Coordinates of N, CA and C in Angstrom, one line a residue:
M1 N -21.1 6.5 -34.3 CA -21.4 5.6 -33.7 C -19.8 4.6 -32.8
S2 N -19.6 5.4 -31.6 CA -18.4 4.5 -31.0 C -18.2 3.1 -31.0
S3 N -17.3 2.6 -31.8 CA -16.9 0.8 -31.3 C -15.8 0.3 -30.2
W4 N -16.5 -1.1 -30.4 CA -14.8 -1.1 -29.2 C -14.0 -1.8 -30.3
V5 N -13.8 -1.9 -31.6 CA -13.0 -2.7 -32.5 C -11.4 -1.1 -31.9
P6 N -11.4 -0.4 -31.5 CA -10.7 0.5 -31.4 C -8.8 0.2 -29.7
F7 N -9.8 -0.1 -29.0 CA -10.3 -1.0 -27.8 C -9.8 -2.1 -28.3
I8 N -10.3 -3.0 -28.0 CA -9.8 -4.4 -28.1 C -8.2 -4.3 -29.2
S9 N -8.4 -2.9 -30.1 CA -6.8 -3.4 -31.3 C -5.9 -3.1 -30.3
A10 N -6.1 -1.8 -29.1 CA -5.0 -1.8 -27.9 C -4.5 -2.8 -27.3
L11 N -5.7 -2.7 -26.9 CA -5.9 -4.2 -26.0 C -4.6 -4.9 -26.6
T12 N -5.2 -5.6 -27.3 CA -4.9 -6.3 -28.3 C -2.9 -6.0 -28.4
A13 N -2.7 -5.0 -28.7 CA -1.2 -4.4 -29.2 C 0.0 -4.2 -27.5
F14 N -1.0 -4.1 -26.8 CA -0.3 -3.8 -25.6 C 0.2 -5.2 -25.0
F15 N -1.5 -6.6 -25.0 CA -0.6 -7.8 -24.1 C 1.0 -7.5 -25.0
L16 N 0.4 -8.1 -26.5 CA 1.4 -8.3 -27.7 C 2.7 -7.4 -27.4
S17 N 2.8 -6.3 -27.2 CA 4.6 -5.5 -26.8 C 5.5 -6.2 -25.9
H18 N 4.9 -6.5 -25.1 CA 5.1 -7.2 -23.5 C 5.7 -9.1 -23.7
A19 N 4.3 -9.6 -24.6 CA 4.7 -10.7 -24.2 C 5.9 -11.1 -25.0
I20 N 5.9 -10.3 -26.4 CA 6.7 -10.3 -27.5 C 8.1 -11.0 -27.0
P21 N 8.5 -8.8 -26.6 CA 10.5 -8.7 -26.4 C 10.2 -9.1 -25.2
A22 N 9.4 -10.1 -23.8 CA 10.1 -10.8 -22.8 C 10.4 -12.4 -23.5
R23 N 10.1 -12.4 -24.1 CA 10.4 -14.2 -25.0 C 12.0 -14.2 -24.9
A24 N 12.1 -15.6 -24.0 CA 13.6 -14.8 -24.2 C 14.3 -15.3 -25.3
P25 N 13.9 -15.9 -26.4 CA 15.2 -15.8 -27.6 C 15.3 -14.1 -28.1
V26 N 14.0 -13.5 -28.1 CA 14.4 -12.2 -28.9 C 14.4 -11.4 -27.8
R27 N 14.2 -11.5 -26.1 CA 15.1 -10.6 -25.4 C 16.4 -10.8 -25.5
A28 N 17.1 -12.0 -25.5 CA 18.4 -12.3 -25.4 C 18.5 -11.8 -26.7
K29 N 18.3 -11.4 -28.4 CA 18.9 -10.7 -29.1 C 18.7 -9.1 -29.1
L30 N 17.6 -8.8 -28.2 CA 17.4 -7.6 -28.4 C 18.5 -6.6 -26.9
V31 N 19.2 -7.2 -25.5 CA 19.7 -6.9 -24.8 C 21.0 -6.6 -25.5
T32 N 21.3 -8.0 -26.6 CA 23.1 -8.1 -27.5 C 23.7 -6.6 -28.1
V33 N 21.6 -6.3 -28.7 CA 22.0 -5.5 -29.4 C 22.0 -3.7 -29.0
L34 N 21.2 -3.8 -27.8 CA 20.8 -2.8 -27.0 C 21.3 -2.1 -25.9
G35 N 21.7 -3.6 -25.2 CA 22.5 -3.8 -24.1 C 21.2 -3.7 -22.6
H36 N 22.0 -3.8 -21.5 CA 21.1 -4.3 -20.6 C 20.0 -3.0 -20.4
K37 N 20.7 -1.9 -20.0 CA 20.0 -1.1 -19.4 C 19.2 0.0 -21.2
G38 N 19.8 -0.6 -22.3 CA 19.2 0.0 -23.5 C 17.3 -0.4 -23.5
Y39 N 17.4 -1.7 -23.3 CA 16.3 -2.9 -23.6 C 15.8 -2.4 -22.7
L40 N 16.1 -1.8 -21.0 CA 14.9 -2.2 -20.4 C 14.6 -0.6 -20.9
L41 N 15.0 0.6 -21.4 CA 14.6 2.2 -21.6 C 13.3 1.6 -22.9
A42 N 14.3 0.8 -23.6 CA 13.2 0.8 -25.4 C 12.0 0.2 -24.4
Y43 N 12.3 -1.1 -23.6 CA 11.3 -1.6 -23.7 C 10.1 -0.7 -22.9
S44 N 10.5 0.1 -21.9 CA 10.0 0.9 -22.0 C 9.6 2.1 -21.6
L45 N 9.7 2.8 -22.6 CA 9.0 4.0 -24.2 C 8.2 3.3 -24.3
L46 N 8.2 2.2 -24.9 CA 7.4 1.5 -26.0 C 6.1 0.7 -25.1
S47 N 6.5 0.9 -23.7 CA 5.2 0.4 -22.8 C 4.6 1.3 -22.7
L48 N 4.9 2.8 -22.5 CA 4.5 4.0 -22.0 C 3.9 4.0 -23.4
V49 N 3.7 4.3 -24.6 CA 3.3 4.6 -25.4 C 2.3 3.8 -25.7
V50 N 2.6 2.6 -26.1 CA 0.7 2.2 -25.9 C -0.3 2.1 -24.6
L51 N 0.0 1.8 -24.5 CA 0.3 2.1 -22.8 C -1.0 3.3 -23.1
A52 N -0.1 4.6 -23.0 CA -1.3 5.6 -23.6 C -2.4 5.3 -24.9
W53 N -1.9 5.4 -26.1 CA -2.5 4.1 -27.1 C -4.0 3.8 -26.2
L54 N -3.7 2.7 -25.3 CA -5.4 1.4 -25.4 C -5.6 2.3 -23.7
I55 N -5.0 4.1 -23.3 CA -6.0 4.8 -22.1 C -7.8 5.0 -23.5
L56 N -6.5 6.2 -24.1 CA -7.7 7.0 -25.2 C -7.7 6.0 -25.7
A57 N -8.3 4.7 -26.2 CA -8.7 4.0 -26.8 C -10.1 3.6 -25.7
A58 N -9.9 3.9 -24.8 CA -11.1 2.4 -23.5 C -11.6 4.5 -23.6
A59 N -11.5 5.1 -23.2 CA -12.1 7.1 -23.6 C -13.2 6.5 -24.5
N60 N -12.8 6.0 -25.5 CA -13.5 6.0 -26.9 C -14.2 5.1 -26.7
A61 N -14.6 4.2 -25.9 CA -15.1 2.8 -26.7 C -16.7 4.0 -25.7
P62 N -17.3 2.3 -26.4 CA -19.2 2.4 -25.5 C -18.8 2.5 -24.3
Y63 N -19.8 3.6 -23.9 CA -19.8 3.9 -22.3 C -21.4 3.0 -21.6
V64 N -20.3 2.0 -21.0 CA -21.6 0.8 -20.3 C -21.0 1.3 -19.5
E65 N -22.5 1.7 -17.7 CA -21.5 1.3 -16.4 C -21.7 0.6 -15.7
V66 N -20.6 0.2 -15.4 CA -20.7 -0.7 -14.3 C -20.3 -0.3 -13.1
L67 N -19.5 0.4 -12.2 CA -19.4 1.0 -10.8 C -20.7 2.9 -11.6
P68 N -20.8 3.4 -10.7 CA -21.3 4.3 -10.1 C -21.1 5.9 -9.9
P69 N -20.5 6.6 -10.9 CA -19.5 7.8 -10.8 C -19.4 9.3 -9.0
W70 N -19.8 8.1 -8.1 CA -19.8 9.1 -7.4 C -19.2 9.9 -7.5
P71 N -18.9 11.4 -6.9 CA -17.1 11.8 -6.9 C -16.3 11.8 -6.3
V72 N -16.5 11.4 -4.8 CA -15.6 11.2 -3.7 C -14.7 9.9 -4.7
L73 N -14.7 9.1 -5.7 CA -14.1 8.2 -5.3 C -13.2 8.9 -6.9
R74 N -13.6 10.1 -7.6 CA -12.2 10.5 -8.2 C -11.2 11.2 -7.4
W75 N -11.0 11.4 -5.7 CA -9.8 11.3 -5.1 C -8.9 10.1 -5.0
V76 N -9.8 9.2 -5.3 CA -8.7 8.5 -5.2 C -7.5 7.6 -6.2
P77 N -7.4 8.1 -7.2 CA -6.0 8.3 -8.1 C -5.2 9.6 -7.4
L78 N -6.0 10.6 -7.1 CA -4.9 12.2 -6.8 C -3.8 11.9 -5.5
V79 N -5.1 10.5 -4.6 CA -4.4 10.3 -3.3 C -3.4 9.0 -3.1
V80 N -3.7 8.6 -4.6 CA -2.4 6.9 -4.7 C -1.9 7.3 -5.2
M81 N -1.2 8.3 -6.4 CA -0.5 8.4 -7.3 C 0.2 9.1 -7.0
P82 N 0.8 9.7 -6.0 CA 1.9 9.8 -4.7 C 3.0 8.5 -4.8
L83 N 2.6 7.6 -4.2 CA 2.5 6.7 -3.2 C 3.5 5.6 -4.6
V84 N 2.0 6.1 -6.0 CA 2.4 4.5 -7.3 C 3.6 5.1 -7.9
C85 N 3.7 6.9 -7.8 CA 5.1 7.5 -7.8 C 6.7 7.5 -7.6
W86 N 6.6 7.3 -6.8 CA 7.4 7.0 -5.3 C 7.5 6.0 -5.6
L87 N 6.8 4.7 -5.8 CA 7.1 3.3 -5.1 C 8.5 2.9 -7.0
A88 N 7.1 3.9 -8.2 CA 8.0 3.5 -8.9 C 9.9 3.9 -9.5
V89 N 10.2 5.4 -9.2 CA 11.0 5.6 -9.4 C 12.0 5.0 -8.4
A90 N 11.6 4.7 -6.9 CA 12.3 4.2 -5.9 C 12.9 2.9 -6.6
G91 N 11.8 2.0 -7.3 CA 12.2 0.7 -8.1 C 13.6 0.8 -9.1
L92 N 13.0 2.0 -10.1 CA 14.0 1.8 -11.1 C 15.6 2.1 -10.6
T93 N 14.9 2.8 -8.9 CA 17.5 3.8 -8.8 C 17.9 2.6 -7.6
I94 N 17.7 1.7 -7.4 CA 18.1 0.4 -6.8 C 18.6 -1.3 -7.6
S95 N 19.5 -1.4 -6.7 CA 19.2 -2.6 -7.8 C 18.4 -4.1 -7.0
N96 N 18.0 -4.7 -8.1 CA 17.2 -5.9 -7.7 C 17.0 -7.3 -8.2
P97 N 17.8 -8.4 -6.9 CA 17.9 -9.3 -7.9 C 16.1 -10.4 -7.9
F98 N 15.5 -9.6 -8.0 CA 14.1 -10.6 -7.5 C 13.1 -10.2 -8.8
S99 N 13.1 -9.1 -9.2 CA 13.0 -8.3 -10.0 C 13.1 -7.6 -11.4
F100 N 12.1 -7.4 -12.5 CA 12.7 -6.7 -13.0 C 12.6 -4.8 -12.9
G101 N 13.1 -3.8 -13.6 CA 13.1 -2.8 -13.7 C 14.3 -1.1 -12.7
G102 N 15.4 -3.0 -12.1 CA 16.5 -2.0 -10.6 C 17.1 -1.7 -11.9
L103 N 18.0 -0.9 -11.6 CA 18.8 0.3 -12.9 C 19.7 0.8 -11.1
G104 N 20.0 0.2 -10.7 CA 20.8 0.9 -9.5 C 22.1 0.0 -9.6
T105 N 23.1 0.5 -9.6 CA 24.6 -0.4 -9.8 C 24.9 -0.9 -8.2
E106 N 24.5 0.1 -7.7 CA 24.8 -0.8 -5.7 C 24.6 -1.8 -5.7
G107 N 25.5 -3.2 -5.2 CA 25.0 -4.5 -4.8 C 23.7 -4.8 -3.5
F108 N 22.8 -5.8 -3.8 CA 22.0 -5.8 -3.0 C 22.9 -6.2 -2.1
D109 N 22.2 -6.0 -0.7 CA 22.0 -6.6 0.9 C 21.4 -6.8 1.5
P110 N 21.3 -8.5 1.7 CA 20.2 -8.8 2.1 C 19.8 -8.7 3.2
D111 N 21.0 -7.7 4.6 CA 20.7 -7.6 6.0 C 19.7 -6.3 5.9
R112 N 20.3 -5.3 4.4 CA 19.4 -3.4 4.7 C 19.3 -4.1 3.3
P113 N 18.0 -4.7 3.5 CA 17.0 -4.8 1.6 C 15.8 -3.5 1.6
G114 N 16.5 -2.3 2.3 CA 15.8 -1.1 1.6 C 14.0 -1.5 1.4
L115 N 14.0 -0.8 -0.4 CA 12.7 -0.7 -0.4 C 12.1 -2.6 -0.7
L116 N 12.8 -3.1 -0.7 CA 13.1 -4.6 -0.7 C 11.4 -4.8 0.5
R117 N 12.2 -4.6 1.4 CA 11.7 -4.9 2.3 C 10.1 -5.2 3.1
T118 N 9.4 -3.8 1.2 CA 8.7 -3.6 1.4 C 7.6 -4.5 0.7
T119 N 8.3 -4.2 -0.2 CA 7.9 -5.6 -2.3 C 8.6 -5.6 -2.7
R120 N 9.1 -7.2 -3.1 CA 10.3 -7.4 -4.3 C 10.0 -6.5 -5.5
H121 N 8.5 -6.4 -5.8 CA 9.0 -5.7 -7.0 C 7.5 -4.3 -6.9
P122 N 8.4 -2.8 -6.8 CA 8.2 -2.2 -6.9 C 7.6 -1.8 -7.9
L123 N 8.2 -1.9 -9.2 CA 7.2 -1.7 -10.4 C 5.7 -2.6 -10.6
L124 N 6.1 -3.6 -10.0 CA 4.5 -4.4 -10.5 C 3.3 -4.1 -9.2
A125 N 4.0 -3.5 -8.1 CA 3.0 -3.4 -6.8 C 2.6 -1.2 -7.2
A126 N 3.8 -0.4 -8.2 CA 3.0 0.3 -8.6 C 1.6 0.2 -9.4
L127 N 2.3 -0.4 -10.1 CA 1.5 -1.0 -11.5 C -0.1 -0.9 -10.9
M128 N -0.4 -1.8 -9.6 CA -1.2 -2.7 -9.3 C -2.4 -1.5 -8.2
L129 N -1.3 -1.0 -7.6 CA -1.8 0.1 -7.4 C -2.2 1.3 -8.0
W130 N -1.8 1.9 -9.3 CA -2.2 2.4 -10.1 C -3.1 2.3 -10.8
A131 N -3.7 0.9 -11.1 CA -4.5 -0.1 -12.5 C -6.0 0.5 -10.9
G132 N -5.8 -0.4 -9.7 CA -6.7 0.1 -8.5 C -7.4 1.1 -8.2
A133 N -6.9 2.1 -8.4 CA -7.1 3.9 -8.1 C -8.0 4.0 -9.5
H134 N -7.1 3.5 -10.3 CA -8.7 4.7 -11.4 C -9.4 3.7 -12.1
L135 N -9.2 2.5 -11.5 CA -10.8 1.7 -11.7 C -12.1 2.1 -10.8
L136 N -11.5 2.2 -9.9 CA -12.8 3.1 -8.8 C -12.8 4.6 -9.2
A137 N -11.7 5.6 -9.7 CA -12.7 6.6 -10.6 C -12.8 6.3 -11.7
N138 N -13.0 5.3 -12.5 CA -13.9 5.5 -13.6 C -14.2 3.8 -13.7
G139 N -15.5 3.8 -13.8 CA -16.6 3.0 -13.4 C -17.0 2.3 -14.7
S140 N -16.5 2.6 -15.8 CA -17.1 2.7 -17.5 C -16.4 0.8 -17.7
L141 N -17.0 0.3 -18.7 CA -17.1 -1.2 -18.6 C -15.5 -1.1 -19.5
S142 N -15.0 -0.4 -20.2 CA -13.7 -0.4 -20.8 C -12.9 -0.3 -20.3
Y143 N -13.0 1.2 -18.7 CA -12.3 0.3 -17.7 C -11.8 0.3 -17.0
V144 N -13.1 -0.7 -16.7 CA -13.3 -1.8 -15.5 C -12.5 -3.0 -16.1
I145 N -12.3 -2.9 -17.6 CA -11.8 -4.4 -17.9 C -9.8 -3.7 -18.2
L146 N -9.7 -2.8 -18.7 CA -8.5 -2.1 -19.0 C -7.8 -2.0 -17.2
F147 N -8.8 -1.5 -16.1 CA -7.3 -1.6 -15.0 C -7.7 -2.7 -14.6
G148 N -8.7 -3.6 -14.6 CA -8.7 -5.2 -13.8 C -7.6 -5.6 -14.5
L149 N -7.6 -6.2 -15.8 CA -6.6 -6.6 -16.7 C -5.3 -6.2 -15.8
F150 N -5.3 -4.8 -16.3 CA -3.5 -4.5 -14.8 C -3.6 -4.7 -13.4
A151 N -4.4 -4.4 -12.9 CA -3.9 -5.0 -11.4 C -4.0 -6.4 -11.4
G152 N -4.8 -7.2 -12.0 CA -4.8 -8.6 -12.1 C -3.2 -9.3 -12.8
F153 N -3.0 -8.3 -13.6 CA -1.8 -9.3 -13.9 C -0.5 -8.7 -13.1
A154 N -0.2 -7.3 -12.8 CA 0.3 -7.5 -11.7 C 0.7 -8.0 -10.5
A155 N -0.5 -8.8 -9.8 CA -0.8 -9.4 -8.7 C -0.4 -10.4 -9.4
L156 N -0.6 -11.2 -10.3 CA -0.7 -12.7 -10.3 C 1.0 -12.5 -10.9
G157 N 1.8 -11.5 -11.8 CA 3.0 -10.9 -12.1 C 4.2 -11.0 -10.6
M158 N 3.6 -10.8 -9.6 CA 4.6 -10.7 -8.5 C 5.1 -12.6 -7.9
T159 N 3.7 -13.1 -7.9 CA 3.7 -14.8 -8.0 C 4.3 -15.6 -9.2
L160 N 4.4 -14.9 -10.0 CA 5.2 -15.9 -11.2 C 6.4 -15.5 -11.4
I161 N 6.5 -14.4 -11.4 CA 8.2 -14.3 -11.0 C 9.3 -14.5 -9.7
D162 N 8.5 -14.5 -8.5 CA 8.9 -15.6 -7.1 C 9.3 -16.8 -7.5
R163 N 8.4 -17.4 -7.9 CA 8.2 -18.5 -8.5 C 9.9 -18.6 -9.2
R164 N 9.9 -18.2 -10.2 CA 10.8 -18.2 -11.1 C 12.1 -17.8 -10.4
T165 N 11.8 -16.8 -9.9 CA 13.7 -16.2 -9.1 C 13.6 -17.5 -8.2
A166 N 13.2 -17.9 -7.5 CA 13.6 -19.0 -6.5 C 14.0 -19.9 -6.5
R167 N 13.3 -20.5 -8.4 CA 14.3 -22.0 -9.1 C 15.3 -21.6 -9.1
S168 N 15.4 -19.7 -9.8 CA 16.6 -19.5 -10.8 C 18.4 -19.4 -9.0
L169 N 17.8 -19.0 -8.2 CA 18.5 -19.1 -6.9 C 18.5 -20.0 -6.0
E170 N 17.8 -21.0 -6.5 CA 17.6 -22.2 -4.8 C 18.2 -22.4 -4.1
A171 N 19.0 -22.6 -3.5 CA 19.5 -22.7 -2.4 C 19.9 -21.2 -1.6
D172 N 20.4 -19.8 -2.6 CA 20.1 -18.9 -2.2 C 19.1 -18.4 -1.6
W173 N 17.9 -18.9 -2.9 CA 16.6 -17.7 -2.0 C 16.7 -17.6 -0.9
P174 N 16.4 -18.6 0.1 CA 16.1 -18.6 1.2 C 16.6 -17.2 2.0
R175 N 18.1 -17.0 1.5 CA 18.8 -16.0 2.5 C 18.7 -15.2 1.4
L176 N 18.5 -14.7 0.4 CA 18.8 -13.0 -0.1 C 16.8 -12.8 0.0
A177 N 16.6 -13.7 0.1 CA 14.5 -13.5 0.2 C 14.4 -13.3 1.7
R178 N 14.4 -13.7 2.9 CA 14.4 -13.4 4.6 C 14.1 -12.6 4.5
N179 N 14.3 -11.4 4.3 CA 14.5 -9.8 4.8 C 13.1 -9.4 3.8
T180 N 13.2 -9.7 3.4 CA 12.0 -9.2 2.3 C 10.4 -9.6 1.8
A181 N 9.8 -8.7 1.2 CA 8.9 -9.3 1.0 C 7.8 -9.3 -0.3
R182 N 6.4 -9.8 -1.1 CA 6.1 -9.9 -2.3 C 5.9 -8.8 -2.2
F183 N 4.9 -8.6 -1.2 CA 3.6 -6.8 -0.7 C 3.7 -7.1 0.0
S184 N 3.7 -6.1 0.9 CA 3.9 -5.8 2.6 C 3.1 -4.5 2.7
L185 N 3.1 -4.0 4.0 CA 2.8 -2.3 4.7 C 4.1 -2.6 5.8
R186 N 5.1 -3.3 5.3 CA 6.5 -2.5 6.2 C 7.4 -1.8 5.6
A187 N 7.6 -1.2 6.5 CA 8.8 0.6 5.6 C 9.6 -0.4 5.4
P188 N 10.3 0.6 4.7 CA 11.7 -0.3 4.3 C 12.9 0.5 4.9
L189 N 13.7 -0.1 4.6 CA 14.9 -0.3 6.3 C 16.3 -0.5 5.0
P190 N 16.7 0.6 5.1 CA 16.9 1.4 4.8 C 16.0 2.5 3.9
W191 N 15.5 3.7 4.1 CA 14.3 4.4 3.4 C 15.2 4.8 2.2
P192 N 15.2 4.8 1.2 CA 15.3 5.4 0.2 C 16.0 7.6 0.1
P193 N 17.2 7.7 -0.8 CA 17.7 9.0 0.1 C 16.5 9.7 -0.7
M194 N 17.1 11.2 -0.3 CA 16.0 12.5 -0.1 C 16.2 12.7 -2.1
R195 N 16.7 12.1 -2.9 CA 16.8 12.6 -4.4 C 16.0 11.9 -5.2
V196 N 15.0 10.6 -4.3 CA 13.4 9.8 -5.1 C 13.3 9.8 -4.3
W197 N 12.8 11.0 -3.4 CA 11.3 11.9 -2.8 C 11.3 13.2 -3.7
L198 N 12.3 13.6 -4.1 CA 12.4 14.9 -4.9 C 12.1 14.5 -7.1
A199 N 12.2 13.0 -7.5 CA 12.3 13.0 -8.7 C 10.6 12.2 -8.4
S200 N 10.1 11.4 -7.5 CA 9.0 11.3 -8.2 C 8.1 12.4 -7.5
L201 N 8.1 12.8 -6.8 CA 7.2 14.3 -6.6 C 7.2 15.6 -8.4
A202 N 8.5 15.6 -8.6 CA 9.2 16.5 -9.9 C 7.7 14.6 -10.4
V203 N 7.9 13.8 -10.6 CA 7.0 12.8 -11.7 C 5.8 13.5 -11.0
F204 N 5.2 13.1 -10.3 CA 3.6 13.5 -9.9 C 3.6 14.5 -10.5
T205 N 4.2 16.0 -10.4 CA 3.8 17.0 -11.0 C 3.7 17.3 -12.6
V206 N 4.5 16.1 -13.0 CA 3.8 16.1 -14.7 C 3.2 15.0 -14.6
L207 N 2.6 14.5 -14.5 CA 1.6 13.8 -14.6 C 0.4 14.2 -14.4
I208 N 0.1 15.3 -13.2 CA -1.0 16.2 -13.4 C -1.0 17.1 -14.3
A209 N 0.7 17.9 -14.6 CA 0.2 18.8 -15.5 C -0.3 18.3 -17.2
L210 N 0.6 17.2 -17.2 CA 0.1 16.7 -19.3 C -1.4 16.0 -18.7
H211 N -1.8 15.1 -18.3 CA -3.1 14.2 -17.9 C -4.2 15.3 -19.0
G212 N -4.6 16.4 -18.4 CA -5.5 17.0 -19.1 C -5.0 17.0 -21.0
A213 N -4.2 17.3 -20.8 CA -3.2 17.5 -22.5 C -3.3 16.1 -23.0
V214 N -3.5 15.2 -22.3 CA -2.8 13.0 -22.7 C -4.0 13.0 -23.0
I215 N -4.5 12.6 -21.8 CA -5.5 11.6 -21.6 C -6.9 12.5 -21.9
G216 N -6.5 13.8 -21.8 CA -8.3 14.3 -22.1 C -9.4 14.5 -20.5
V217 N -8.7 14.2 -20.1 CA -9.3 14.8 -18.8 C -8.9 15.0 -18.1
S218 N -8.8 15.4 -17.0 CA -7.9 16.4 -16.0 C -8.3 15.6 -14.6
P219 N -7.0 15.2 -13.6 CA -7.3 14.8 -12.9 C -7.3 15.0 -12.0
L220 N -8.0 16.2 -11.9 CA -8.2 16.9 -10.3 C -9.9 16.4 -10.3
P221 N -10.5 16.9 -8.9 CA -12.4 16.2 -8.7 C -12.5 17.8 -9.0

């Protein structure tokens, strides 16, 4: 008989793996040892490993139906995930003074904010869309808890990071943030270069190819 213990354990490990490295003293020590980019890479890899464990644990948790398994809802992740991949890849390749994840070397121009015109938090926006799409397609209680928490975490994170960054930038915040948005439907100006689109397509293709083997469920309706 299946149990909730593995799911609760994985969920606890996921939040601890994010909360502990993000604490200022711990983060400072890790950055000193690994460097800024090394810290971000290690943090991202750890997050992906624990996330995969958490999703597998959710799949094996007791089934309690919350949302009906309508076939049309299985199309939602397939439609949304290309945008998620694009946001994540584009967010990693830019300089971002407002949120985490930006590994770009070019400086930020408040008159040409690019992707930040759409959202100051591309990775959190990607997480929120990914979670929302998968919640609709997987309506059992464990998945509703999992993806609902992720979507809420991403939305709350945008607010908290904006407040922290505004305090940090002080008088520079209105000048730097004037052409940006927390989350909007405004198009990026300028648009990301072609290599971002190609990399996003490659990431989406890999996710489709590996989804069945890693998660155990085909992503295709």
